[in-house]
Amino acid sequence: MAMIAAYVGAALFRVIPVSVALRNCGWMLLGSAAVIALLLARNILVFGEAQPYVLMVGEHATLLESFRVFLHGLFWDITGSSTLAKYVAWDFKILVALAMVLLAFITVGLLRGWRYFGPATRFALLFGALFCFASASMLVIAHTYHGLDFGYLLRHMMQFTWLLLAVTLVTLLALGGRVARLALALVVAILLTSRLWFIVDDLRVERAMQQAFAENTSVVEAARPFLTDGRILTDQIKQRLAQDASIPAAIQALPENALILSNQGPLLGYLASRPVRTLPLPSVTDLSAVSGRVTQVFHEMRGDRPVYLVFVPDNRIVRDPESRHWQSMITSGLTLHHRVVGSDSNHLIILVSPPREETAQRA
């Protein structure tokens, strides 16, 4: 979309002829259509529908709040310091002052250099600006209306931060002079320093996480100190679960004809060397997806097989404000008739009874 918008803008500003813009837009749409068609065909073959992805609920944030979250992540990506990024993004006076300086600098540089830029440079600047605007808008809307949390926000921002650097470098080169060269050297030095600081700090936190997960038998308790700043703990959680011998032992002890479902299905299936289906668990406070999936399993099942649900900590569980009580929250929130048959600090095993209508049909 940004590329097509750039061609339209370039034609309007007479950077390129209208015929060239139309021809290039046509090639862009044709090339995109081939990729999109293959993606839709794959979704239909695998999932049975063209759009199988479920939109999450929003974060109950306003667009302005989501924009501040976006700026927090953007500054963190640029500076490498979460503390500095938080300080700048959430302090209104500092944010406004910094925005005025940057806007004035970019405006003066672009106005001074625009007349000297060739068509290729003008188009690149136009595309970069539109791409950054479209990406930022998409992330802000996703955070506000579809629950894209802070950790995912930072991950996706890394895909276009380099364009901001490119626009900044072009602006500095357009300004020219000694001050511009010093500013260019300062920008490069800041970016290199921030990358080195981020790597050093990330290694320090990673060592602390490995030590915490090694010393604590409970995944939830081990993860608690590291949940700030949107850090994703998927790998650490799975590694700790793989070291807990009680989990595969409990699954292997279930009846041979048992049908097993889990929120960490592929991992537990590998550890226990038994088939374990994936069970959706969007939240420990809303188990409607779990009940719906289990009901579907009973409806599709041929013959009588015991159905067991195996819950283990994952990112959603450890991030819940009441994560210490995740097992009791699941057992109390599950609407299907069930019985707890095994539990430990890192797993909960539940035997689920068929819904009444399924039992009646089989009788």
Tab-separated table of C-alpha atoms in Angstrom:
chain	number	residue	atom	x	y	z
A	1	MET	CA	0.000	0.000	0.000
A	2	ALA	CA	2.819	2.405	0.850
A	3	MET	CA	4.502	1.692	-2.480
A	4	ILE	CA	1.297	2.322	-4.434
A	5	ALA	CA	0.650	5.491	-2.431
A	6	ALA	CA	4.222	6.596	-3.179
A	7	TYR	CA	3.654	6.163	-6.917
A	8	VAL	CA	0.416	8.158	-6.690
A	9	GLY	CA	2.146	10.896	-4.698
A	10	ALA	CA	5.097	10.939	-7.084
A	11	ALA	CA	2.727	11.410	-10.004
A	12	LEU	CA	0.855	14.203	-8.221
A	13	PHE	CA	4.106	16.015	-7.356
A	14	ARG	CA	5.335	15.465	-10.945
A	15	VAL	CA	8.334	13.468	-9.794
A	16	ILE	CA	7.581	10.811	-12.399
A	17	PRO	CA	5.181	10.770	-15.371
A	18	VAL	CA	1.634	9.539	-14.739
A	19	SER	CA	2.086	6.749	-17.291
A	20	VAL	CA	5.141	5.430	-15.426
A	21	ALA	CA	3.268	5.547	-12.113
A	22	LEU	CA	0.286	3.655	-13.558
A	23	ARG	CA	2.470	1.021	-15.186
A	24	ASN	CA	4.483	0.418	-12.012
A	25	CYS	CA	1.321	0.283	-9.879
A	26	GLY	CA	-0.082	-2.315	-12.246
A	27	TRP	CA	3.031	-4.468	-11.941
A	28	MET	CA	2.935	-4.082	-8.150
A	29	LEU	CA	-0.703	-5.178	-7.964
A	30	LEU	CA	-0.098	-8.081	-10.352
A	31	GLY	CA	2.896	-9.330	-8.381
A	32	SER	CA	1.061	-8.950	-5.066
A	33	ALA	CA	-2.000	-10.754	-6.414
A	34	ALA	CA	0.069	-13.850	-7.226
A	35	VAL	CA	1.479	-14.035	-3.676
A	36	ILE	CA	-1.869	-13.286	-2.031
A	37	ALA	CA	-3.640	-15.908	-4.142
A	38	LEU	CA	-1.144	-18.574	-3.068
A	39	LEU	CA	-1.532	-17.537	0.585
A	40	LEU	CA	-5.339	-17.697	0.405
A	41	ALA	CA	-5.185	-21.072	-1.333
A	42	ARG	CA	-2.882	-22.389	1.379
A	43	ASN	CA	-5.234	-21.144	4.139
A	44	ILE	CA	-8.216	-22.797	2.472
A	45	LEU	CA	-6.383	-26.111	2.055
A	46	VAL	CA	-4.977	-26.145	5.595
A	47	PHE	CA	-7.679	-24.428	7.646
A	48	GLY	CA	-10.752	-24.677	5.423
A	49	GLU	CA	-11.225	-20.909	5.184
A	50	ALA	CA	-9.419	-17.975	3.592
A	51	GLN	CA	-9.096	-15.988	6.838
A	52	PRO	CA	-8.521	-18.412	9.721
A	53	TYR	CA	-6.785	-15.941	12.020
A	54	VAL	CA	-8.739	-14.802	15.062
A	55	LEU	CA	-8.712	-11.100	15.889
A	56	MET	CA	-8.007	-10.569	19.570
A	57	VAL	CA	-9.936	-8.130	21.723
A	58	GLY	CA	-8.544	-4.653	22.233
A	59	GLU	CA	-6.409	-3.409	25.099
A	60	HIS	CA	-9.111	-0.890	26.100
A	61	ALA	CA	-6.687	1.906	25.228
A	62	THR	CA	-7.357	5.104	23.325
A	63	LEU	CA	-5.585	5.882	20.082
A	64	LEU	CA	-3.484	8.507	21.879
A	65	GLU	CA	-2.415	6.011	24.560
A	66	SER	CA	-1.568	3.448	21.909
A	67	PHE	CA	0.489	6.068	20.075
A	68	ARG	CA	2.474	6.721	23.257
A	69	VAL	CA	3.053	2.976	23.623
A	70	PHE	CA	4.234	2.936	20.023
A	71	LEU	CA	6.654	5.814	20.700
A	72	HIS	CA	7.943	4.009	23.783
A	73	GLY	CA	8.782	0.964	21.699
A	74	LEU	CA	10.220	3.059	18.861
A	75	PHE	CA	12.563	4.995	21.161
A	76	TRP	CA	13.552	1.745	22.839
A	77	ASP	CA	14.469	0.252	19.486
A	78	ILE	CA	16.506	3.340	18.565
A	79	THR	CA	18.282	3.984	21.870
A	80	GLY	CA	18.513	0.419	23.200
A	81	SER	CA	17.400	1.628	26.647
A	82	SER	CA	13.894	0.880	27.905
A	83	THR	CA	14.321	3.332	30.798
A	84	LEU	CA	15.278	6.232	28.527
A	85	ALA	CA	12.544	5.335	26.032
A	86	LYS	CA	9.893	5.269	28.753
A	87	TYR	CA	11.121	8.585	30.156
A	88	VAL	CA	10.885	10.330	26.772
A	89	ALA	CA	7.654	8.736	25.491
A	90	TRP	CA	5.596	9.312	28.628
A	91	ASP	CA	6.827	12.797	29.567
A	92	PHE	CA	4.644	15.198	27.591
A	93	LYS	CA	6.971	18.226	27.797
A	94	ILE	CA	10.061	16.310	26.721
A	95	LEU	CA	8.127	14.593	23.949
A	96	VAL	CA	6.775	17.863	22.532
A	97	ALA	CA	10.186	19.570	22.707
A	98	LEU	CA	11.896	16.670	20.966
A	99	ALA	CA	9.172	16.467	18.305
A	100	MET	CA	9.479	20.204	17.524
A	101	VAL	CA	13.259	19.984	17.135
A	102	LEU	CA	13.094	16.898	14.903
A	103	LEU	CA	10.278	18.267	12.737
A	104	ALA	CA	12.070	21.576	12.256
A	105	PHE	CA	15.314	19.807	11.385
A	106	ILE	CA	13.692	17.425	8.880
A	107	THR	CA	11.547	20.174	7.315
A	108	VAL	CA	14.488	22.535	6.773
A	109	GLY	CA	16.654	19.750	5.385
A	110	LEU	CA	14.035	18.470	2.964
A	111	LEU	CA	13.027	21.947	1.762
A	112	ARG	CA	16.647	22.860	1.156
A	113	GLY	CA	17.549	19.636	-0.612
A	114	TRP	CA	14.330	18.838	-2.495
A	115	ARG	CA	15.203	20.988	-5.482
A	116	TYR	CA	18.554	19.257	-5.850
A	117	PHE	CA	17.278	15.701	-5.426
A	118	GLY	CA	16.828	13.573	-8.494
A	119	PRO	CA	13.606	11.627	-9.215
A	120	ALA	CA	14.957	8.447	-7.629
A	121	THR	CA	15.864	10.203	-4.354
A	122	ARG	CA	12.542	12.054	-4.222
A	123	PHE	CA	10.613	8.853	-4.774
A	124	ALA	CA	12.668	7.017	-2.136
A	125	LEU	CA	11.969	9.759	0.427
A	126	LEU	CA	8.268	9.770	-0.427
A	127	PHE	CA	8.052	5.994	-0.127
A	128	GLY	CA	9.998	5.988	3.152
A	129	ALA	CA	7.746	8.600	4.728
A	130	LEU	CA	4.542	6.865	3.611
A	131	PHE	CA	5.832	3.445	4.658
A	132	CYS	CA	6.698	4.702	8.152
A	133	PHE	CA	3.324	6.438	8.482
A	134	ALA	CA	1.396	3.362	7.300
A	135	SER	CA	3.358	1.018	9.591
A	136	ALA	CA	2.940	3.269	12.622
A	137	SER	CA	-0.795	3.645	11.968
A	138	MET	CA	-1.236	-0.112	11.576
A	139	LEU	CA	0.510	-0.829	14.895
A	140	VAL	CA	-1.409	1.846	16.800
A	141	ILE	CA	-4.738	0.570	15.448
A	142	ALA	CA	-3.740	-3.032	16.214
A	143	HIS	CA	-2.878	-2.136	19.821
A	144	THR	CA	-6.123	-0.195	20.311
A	145	TYR	CA	-8.648	-2.506	18.676
A	146	HIS	CA	-7.049	-5.948	18.389
A	147	GLY	CA	-4.959	-6.419	21.513
A	148	LEU	CA	-1.461	-6.354	19.971
A	149	ASP	CA	0.571	-6.155	23.167
A	150	PHE	CA	3.739	-4.164	23.782
A	151	GLY	CA	6.146	-7.038	23.148
A	152	TYR	CA	4.758	-7.719	19.672
A	153	LEU	CA	4.664	-3.976	18.997
A	154	LEU	CA	8.430	-3.704	19.474
A	155	ARG	CA	9.099	-6.790	17.376
A	156	HIS	CA	7.209	-5.385	14.380
A	157	MET	CA	8.715	-1.902	14.667
A	158	MET	CA	12.160	-3.311	13.930
A	159	GLN	CA	10.999	-3.858	10.351
A	160	PHE	CA	10.896	-0.187	9.418
A	161	THR	CA	13.104	1.732	11.865
A	162	TRP	CA	15.904	1.595	9.299
A	163	LEU	CA	13.816	3.792	7.003
A	164	LEU	CA	13.786	6.528	9.639
A	165	LEU	CA	17.575	6.354	9.675
A	166	ALA	CA	17.666	6.617	5.868
A	167	VAL	CA	15.411	9.718	5.871
A	168	THR	CA	17.572	11.264	8.611
A	169	LEU	CA	20.791	10.655	6.688
A	170	VAL	CA	19.361	12.139	3.483
A	171	THR	CA	18.198	15.210	5.432
A	172	LEU	CA	21.627	15.701	7.020
A	173	LEU	CA	23.388	15.365	3.695
A	174	ALA	CA	20.976	17.889	2.188
A	175	LEU	CA	21.741	20.438	4.893
A	176	GLY	CA	25.462	20.215	4.229
A	177	GLY	CA	28.133	22.090	6.144
A	178	ARG	CA	30.201	21.267	9.206
A	179	VAL	CA	27.246	21.157	11.595
A	180	ALA	CA	25.447	18.602	9.436
A	181	ARG	CA	28.537	16.394	9.266
A	182	LEU	CA	28.950	16.548	13.040
A	183	ALA	CA	25.258	15.719	13.497
A	184	LEU	CA	25.626	12.777	11.109
A	185	ALA	CA	28.603	11.466	13.078
A	186	LEU	CA	26.635	11.928	16.317
A	187	VAL	CA	23.642	9.964	14.977
A	188	VAL	CA	25.845	7.078	13.880
A	189	ALA	CA	27.688	7.081	17.222
A	190	ILE	CA	24.423	7.047	19.173
A	191	LEU	CA	23.064	4.144	17.134
A	192	LEU	CA	26.251	2.088	17.505
A	193	THR	CA	26.403	2.776	21.240
A	194	SER	CA	22.742	1.915	21.713
A	195	ARG	CA	23.165	-1.391	19.868
A	196	LEU	CA	26.159	-2.345	22.006
A	197	TRP	CA	24.318	-1.346	25.186
A	198	PHE	CA	21.246	-3.327	24.161
A	199	ILE	CA	23.325	-6.457	23.472
A	200	VAL	CA	25.179	-6.205	26.796
A	201	ASP	CA	21.982	-5.551	28.756
A	202	ASP	CA	20.113	-8.333	26.966
A	203	LEU	CA	22.854	-10.827	27.800
A	204	ARG	CA	22.741	-9.731	31.438
A	205	VAL	CA	18.967	-10.220	31.630
A	206	GLU	CA	19.216	-13.559	29.823
A	207	ARG	CA	21.748	-14.829	32.373
A	208	ALA	CA	19.478	-13.682	35.213
A	209	MET	CA	16.501	-15.474	33.605
A	210	GLN	CA	18.426	-18.696	33.139
A	211	GLN	CA	19.482	-18.597	36.779
A	212	ALA	CA	15.937	-17.860	37.996
A	213	PHE	CA	14.393	-20.692	35.949
A	214	ALA	CA	17.119	-23.087	37.088
A	215	GLU	CA	16.673	-22.267	40.802
A	216	ASN	CA	12.862	-22.133	40.913
A	217	THR	CA	10.722	-25.216	40.349
A	218	SER	CA	7.656	-23.099	39.488
A	219	VAL	CA	7.672	-21.576	36.010
A	220	VAL	CA	5.195	-18.879	37.070
A	221	GLU	CA	7.324	-17.741	40.009
A	222	ALA	CA	10.533	-17.861	37.979
A	223	ALA	CA	9.031	-15.685	35.223
A	224	ARG	CA	7.501	-13.075	37.521
A	225	PRO	CA	10.525	-10.697	37.808
A	226	PHE	CA	10.982	-10.565	34.022
A	227	LEU	CA	7.498	-9.659	32.798
A	228	THR	CA	8.131	-5.917	32.515
A	229	ASP	CA	8.804	-4.134	29.224
A	230	GLY	CA	6.927	-6.763	27.229
A	231	ARG	CA	9.687	-9.371	27.326
A	232	ILE	CA	8.637	-12.618	25.624
A	233	LEU	CA	9.550	-15.730	27.627
A	234	THR	CA	8.400	-18.476	25.266
A	235	ASP	CA	11.804	-20.120	24.892
A	236	GLN	CA	12.625	-19.936	28.615
A	237	ILE	CA	9.241	-21.398	29.587
A	238	LYS	CA	9.513	-24.288	27.125
A	239	GLN	CA	13.073	-25.018	28.192
A	240	ARG	CA	12.051	-25.186	31.860
A	241	LEU	CA	9.032	-27.373	31.082
A	242	ALA	CA	11.265	-29.735	29.121
A	243	GLN	CA	13.426	-30.148	32.241
A	244	ASP	CA	10.441	-31.060	34.438
A	245	ALA	CA	10.357	-34.863	34.321
A	246	SER	CA	7.029	-35.014	36.163
A	247	ILE	CA	5.116	-33.664	33.151
A	248	PRO	CA	5.911	-36.394	30.577
A	249	ALA	CA	5.675	-39.019	33.322
A	250	ALA	CA	2.145	-37.889	34.205
A	251	ILE	CA	1.084	-37.934	30.548
A	252	GLN	CA	2.577	-41.368	29.942
A	253	ALA	CA	0.653	-42.688	32.960
A	254	LEU	CA	-2.708	-41.812	31.352
A	255	PRO	CA	-4.743	-44.635	29.742
A	256	GLU	CA	-3.506	-45.827	26.373
A	257	ASN	CA	-6.768	-44.936	24.644
A	258	ALA	CA	-6.871	-41.442	26.169
A	259	LEU	CA	-7.390	-38.450	23.918
A	260	ILE	CA	-5.125	-35.718	25.262
A	261	LEU	CA	-5.345	-31.975	24.616
A	262	SER	CA	-3.013	-29.282	25.911
A	263	ASN	CA	-2.270	-25.576	25.548
A	264	GLN	CA	1.317	-26.692	24.782
A	265	GLY	CA	0.328	-29.644	22.601
A	266	PRO	CA	3.361	-30.022	20.282
A	267	LEU	CA	5.845	-29.614	23.139
A	268	LEU	CA	4.167	-32.122	25.451
A	269	GLY	CA	3.626	-34.577	22.614
A	270	TYR	CA	7.347	-34.506	21.900
A	271	LEU	CA	8.320	-34.849	25.577
A	272	ALA	CA	5.879	-37.679	26.344
A	273	SER	CA	6.135	-39.444	22.960
A	274	ARG	CA	2.347	-39.526	22.760
A	275	PRO	CA	-0.162	-37.741	20.508
A	276	VAL	CA	-1.240	-34.509	22.185
A	277	ARG	CA	-3.632	-32.184	20.394
A	278	THR	CA	-3.425	-28.410	20.671
A	279	LEU	CA	-5.995	-26.759	22.931
A	280	PRO	CA	-6.691	-23.013	22.556
A	281	LEU	CA	-6.225	-21.041	25.776
A	282	PRO	CA	-6.507	-17.311	25.012
A	283	SER	CA	-6.987	-16.451	28.691
A	284	VAL	CA	-7.241	-18.200	32.048
A	285	THR	CA	-10.210	-15.991	32.906
A	286	ASP	CA	-12.243	-16.889	29.799
A	287	LEU	CA	-12.355	-20.609	29.026
A	288	SER	CA	-15.108	-20.458	26.419
A	289	ALA	CA	-12.627	-21.412	23.674
A	290	VAL	CA	-11.530	-24.422	25.726
A	291	SER	CA	-15.113	-25.562	26.301
A	292	GLY	CA	-15.955	-25.089	22.644
A	293	ARG	CA	-12.976	-27.102	21.476
A	294	VAL	CA	-13.643	-29.954	23.932
A	295	THR	CA	-17.303	-30.079	22.939
A	296	GLN	CA	-16.251	-30.301	19.285
A	297	VAL	CA	-13.885	-33.169	20.117
A	298	PHE	CA	-16.666	-35.140	21.794
A	299	HIS	CA	-18.973	-34.427	18.863
A	300	GLU	CA	-16.437	-35.718	16.319
A	301	MET	CA	-15.260	-38.673	18.404
A	302	ARG	CA	-16.188	-42.182	17.316
A	303	GLY	CA	-16.360	-44.583	20.211
A	304	ASP	CA	-15.819	-43.919	23.879
A	305	ARG	CA	-12.431	-42.552	24.824
A	306	PRO	CA	-11.479	-40.652	27.970
A	307	VAL	CA	-10.566	-37.037	27.271
A	308	TYR	CA	-7.847	-35.392	29.337
A	309	LEU	CA	-6.836	-31.740	29.366
A	310	VAL	CA	-3.243	-30.995	30.318
A	311	PHE	CA	-2.501	-27.381	31.184
A	312	VAL	CA	1.037	-26.056	31.662
A	313	PRO	CA	2.309	-22.468	31.996
A	314	ASP	CA	2.713	-20.432	28.834
A	315	ASN	CA	3.176	-16.729	28.084
A	316	ARG	CA	-0.499	-15.917	28.615
A	317	ILE	CA	-0.656	-17.717	31.944
A	318	VAL	CA	2.496	-16.185	33.430
A	319	ARG	CA	1.423	-12.689	32.346
A	320	ASP	CA	-1.980	-12.880	34.014
A	321	PRO	CA	-2.193	-10.647	37.114
A	322	GLU	CA	-3.447	-13.642	39.113
A	323	SER	CA	-0.964	-16.110	37.648
A	324	ARG	CA	-0.137	-17.531	41.086
A	325	HIS	CA	-3.635	-19.054	41.119
A	326	TRP	CA	-3.737	-20.196	37.493
A	327	GLN	CA	-4.702	-23.771	38.339
A	328	SER	CA	-7.655	-22.830	40.552
A	329	MET	CA	-8.782	-20.258	37.977
A	330	ILE	CA	-8.914	-22.946	35.286
A	331	THR	CA	-10.714	-25.519	37.417
A	332	SER	CA	-13.277	-22.976	38.618
A	333	GLY	CA	-13.811	-21.425	35.182
A	334	LEU	CA	-14.263	-24.623	33.199
A	335	THR	CA	-17.991	-25.071	32.574
A	336	LEU	CA	-17.796	-28.716	31.467
A	337	HIS	CA	-18.150	-31.461	34.039
A	338	HIS	CA	-14.623	-32.422	35.035
A	339	ARG	CA	-12.391	-33.904	37.679
A	340	VAL	CA	-8.791	-33.048	38.518
A	341	VAL	CA	-6.686	-36.209	38.305
A	342	GLY	CA	-3.204	-34.732	38.683
A	343	SER	CA	-1.462	-31.484	39.468
A	344	ASP	CA	1.933	-30.102	40.305
A	345	SER	CA	3.515	-26.661	40.276
A	346	ASN	CA	3.895	-26.801	36.484
A	347	HIS	CA	0.989	-28.931	35.268
A	348	LEU	CA	-2.706	-29.549	35.775
A	349	ILE	CA	-4.434	-32.659	34.379
A	350	ILE	CA	-8.234	-32.741	34.115
A	351	LEU	CA	-10.523	-35.595	33.059
A	352	VAL	CA	-13.500	-34.157	31.189
A	353	SER	CA	-16.883	-35.844	30.952
A	354	PRO	CA	-18.920	-35.710	27.721
A	355	PRO	CA	-21.603	-33.011	27.509
A	356	ARG	CA	-25.088	-34.259	28.373
A	357	GLU	CA	-26.368	-34.108	24.805
A	358	GLU	CA	-23.448	-36.215	23.574
A	359	THR	CA	-24.048	-38.785	26.315
A	360	ALA	CA	-27.741	-38.952	25.443
A	361	GLN	CA	-27.035	-39.460	21.739
A	362	ARG	CA	-24.659	-42.343	22.410
A	363	ALA	CA	-27.108	-43.970	24.811
